[in-house]
Amino acid sequence: IVTGEEDESIDAIAVLVGDELVLTSEDTTKVFKESRAAANLDVKYLFIQAKRTPHFETGDILKFMLGVATLLESGHRAKDDRLKEFQAIHRTVVANLSRVSAGRPSCELHYIAPGEWSDEASRKGKIDTAVKNLEKTGLFQRVLFSPIDRESIIKLWMLTRTPVEASFAVKG
């Protein structure tokens, strides 16, 4: 889900339920209904903020993380249609928590910029606090913040260039 103008400082969201990328609450309901009754499905929320500037600005990172927290607040009404759809997906996941592995989804926050990331102590402390605040909501089994810099972008891109191979044994 790529967001629009009123985006809460979130550029994109992906929701994985089991092995399925879901785009609507209807997709989410379908995945839960079609999985085995006893199956617990891994649910993962991926929030993405991508910048063109090469800098990892602490204020922008915290604004992104606050946008995620605000989006998940009970009673918050998103203005962006795509964020509203994410909220509907989230409500469907919550309605099916008994079918979710560990009883809660996981949350990954990916902040992307074409510069170089450095673990500055003051920035790391502020980001760690924002992660802990998201964990304290009780919505997630775990929260992971991942800065993706120029070298990481190149590595990820190169992984898309690697051919996929598979083999299987045939009996008979």
Coordinates of C-alpha atoms in Angstrom, one line a residue:
I1 CA 0.0 0.0 0.0
V2 CA 1.6 3.2 -1.1
T3 CA 0.2 6.3 0.7
G4 CA -0.9 9.6 -0.7
E5 CA -0.7 13.2 0.5
E6 CA -2.0 12.9 4.1
D7 CA 0.4 10.1 4.9
E8 CA 1.3 10.5 8.6
S9 CA 5.0 10.5 7.4
I10 CA 4.6 6.9 6.2
D11 CA 5.4 6.3 2.5
A12 CA 4.3 2.7 2.2
I13 CA 2.9 -0.2 4.2
A14 CA 3.0 -3.9 3.5
V15 CA 1.0 -6.4 5.5
L16 CA 1.9 -10.1 5.3
V17 CA -0.5 -12.7 6.6
G18 CA 1.1 -16.1 6.4
D19 CA 2.8 -16.1 3.1
E20 CA 0.3 -13.7 1.5
L21 CA 0.7 -10.0 0.8
V22 CA -2.8 -8.6 1.7
L23 CA -4.0 -5.3 0.2
T24 CA -7.5 -5.1 1.7
S25 CA -9.4 -6.2 4.8
E26 CA -11.3 -8.5 2.5
D27 CA -8.0 -10.2 1.4
T28 CA -7.1 -10.5 5.1
T29 CA -10.4 -12.1 6.0
K30 CA -10.0 -14.5 3.0
V31 CA -6.5 -15.6 4.1
F32 CA -7.7 -16.3 7.6
K33 CA -10.8 -18.2 6.4
E34 CA -8.8 -20.3 3.9
S35 CA -6.0 -21.4 6.2
R36 CA -6.3 -24.5 8.2
A37 CA -8.5 -24.0 11.3
A38 CA -5.7 -25.0 13.7
A39 CA -3.0 -22.9 11.9
N40 CA -1.4 -20.0 13.5
L41 CA -0.3 -17.5 10.9
D42 CA 2.6 -15.1 11.1
V43 CA 1.4 -11.5 10.6
K44 CA 3.9 -8.8 9.8
Y45 CA 3.4 -5.1 9.4
L46 CA 6.1 -3.3 7.3
F47 CA 6.2 0.5 7.5
I48 CA 8.4 2.3 5.1
Q49 CA 9.7 5.9 4.9
A50 CA 12.0 6.6 1.9
K51 CA 14.0 9.8 1.5
R52 CA 15.8 11.2 -1.5
T53 CA 18.2 13.3 0.6
P54 CA 21.3 11.4 1.8
H55 CA 20.8 12.3 5.4
F56 CA 19.3 10.3 8.2
E57 CA 17.6 13.2 10.1
T58 CA 16.7 12.2 13.7
G59 CA 13.6 14.4 13.6
D60 CA 12.3 12.9 10.4
I61 CA 12.9 9.3 11.7
L62 CA 11.0 10.2 15.0
K63 CA 8.2 11.8 13.0
F64 CA 7.9 8.6 10.9
M65 CA 7.7 6.4 14.1
L66 CA 5.2 8.8 15.7
G67 CA 3.1 8.6 12.5
V68 CA 3.0 4.8 12.9
A69 CA 2.1 5.1 16.6
T70 CA -0.7 7.6 15.8
L71 CA -2.0 5.5 12.9
L72 CA -2.5 2.6 15.4
E73 CA -4.1 4.6 18.1
S74 CA -7.7 3.6 18.9
G75 CA -10.1 6.1 17.5
H76 CA -7.6 7.8 15.2
R77 CA -9.2 8.5 11.8
A78 CA -6.6 8.5 9.0
K79 CA -7.2 11.0 6.3
D80 CA -5.5 9.1 3.5
D81 CA -7.6 6.4 1.9
R82 CA -4.8 3.9 1.8
L83 CA -4.1 4.4 5.5
K84 CA -7.8 3.9 6.2
E85 CA -7.5 0.6 4.4
F86 CA -4.5 -0.4 6.5
Q87 CA -6.6 0.4 9.6
A88 CA -9.3 -1.9 8.3
I89 CA -6.7 -4.6 7.7
H90 CA -5.4 -4.1 11.3
R91 CA -9.0 -4.4 12.7
T92 CA -9.4 -7.7 10.8
V93 CA -6.1 -9.0 12.2
V94 CA -7.1 -8.0 15.7
A95 CA -10.5 -9.8 15.2
N96 CA -8.4 -12.9 14.4
L97 CA -5.7 -12.7 17.0
S98 CA -6.4 -16.2 18.2
R99 CA -5.2 -17.3 14.8
V100 CA -2.0 -15.2 14.8
S101 CA 1.3 -16.7 15.9
A102 CA 2.3 -15.4 19.3
G103 CA -1.1 -13.7 19.5
R104 CA 0.2 -10.5 17.9
P105 CA 1.7 -9.3 14.7
S106 CA 5.3 -8.1 14.4
C107 CA 6.2 -4.6 13.3
E108 CA 9.1 -3.6 11.1
L109 CA 10.0 0.1 10.5
H110 CA 12.3 0.6 7.5
Y111 CA 13.7 4.1 7.1
I112 CA 15.5 4.4 3.7
A113 CA 17.9 7.1 2.6
P114 CA 20.8 7.0 0.0
G115 CA 23.3 8.3 2.5
E116 CA 25.5 6.5 5.1
W117 CA 24.0 5.4 8.4
S118 CA 25.9 5.8 11.6
D119 CA 24.9 4.7 15.1
E120 CA 25.2 8.1 16.8
A121 CA 24.5 7.6 20.5
S122 CA 22.0 10.4 20.9
R123 CA 20.0 9.3 17.8
K124 CA 20.1 5.7 18.8
G125 CA 18.8 6.5 22.3
K126 CA 15.9 8.5 20.8
I127 CA 15.0 5.7 18.3
D128 CA 15.3 3.1 21.0
T129 CA 12.8 5.1 23.1
A130 CA 10.4 5.4 20.2
V131 CA 10.7 1.6 19.6
K132 CA 10.0 0.9 23.3
N133 CA 7.0 3.2 23.2
L134 CA 5.6 1.1 20.3
E135 CA 6.3 -2.1 22.2
K136 CA 4.5 -0.7 25.3
T137 CA 1.3 -0.4 23.3
G138 CA 1.0 -4.2 23.5
L139 CA 0.0 -4.4 19.9
F140 CA 3.1 -6.2 18.7
Q141 CA 5.1 -9.3 19.6
R142 CA 8.2 -7.4 18.5
V143 CA 9.2 -4.1 17.0
L144 CA 12.2 -3.7 14.7
F145 CA 13.7 -0.4 13.4
S146 CA 15.9 -0.9 10.4
P147 CA 17.8 2.0 8.8
I148 CA 18.6 1.2 5.1
D149 CA 21.4 3.2 3.7
R150 CA 23.2 3.4 0.3
E151 CA 25.2 0.2 0.8
S152 CA 22.1 -1.7 2.1
I153 CA 20.1 -0.5 -0.9
I154 CA 22.7 -1.8 -3.3
K155 CA 22.9 -5.1 -1.5
L156 CA 19.2 -5.5 -1.5
W157 CA 19.1 -4.6 -5.2
M158 CA 21.8 -7.1 -6.0
L159 CA 19.7 -9.8 -4.3
T160 CA 16.9 -9.1 -6.8
R161 CA 19.5 -9.9 -9.6
T162 CA 20.4 -13.3 -8.2
P163 CA 18.6 -16.1 -10.0
V164 CA 16.2 -18.2 -7.9
E165 CA 16.9 -21.9 -8.0
A166 CA 14.8 -24.8 -6.7
S167 CA 15.0 -28.5 -6.8
F168 CA 12.8 -31.3 -5.6
A169 CA 13.0 -35.1 -5.6
V170 CA 10.5 -37.0 -7.7
K171 CA 9.5 -40.5 -6.4
G172 CA 8.4 -43.1 -8.7

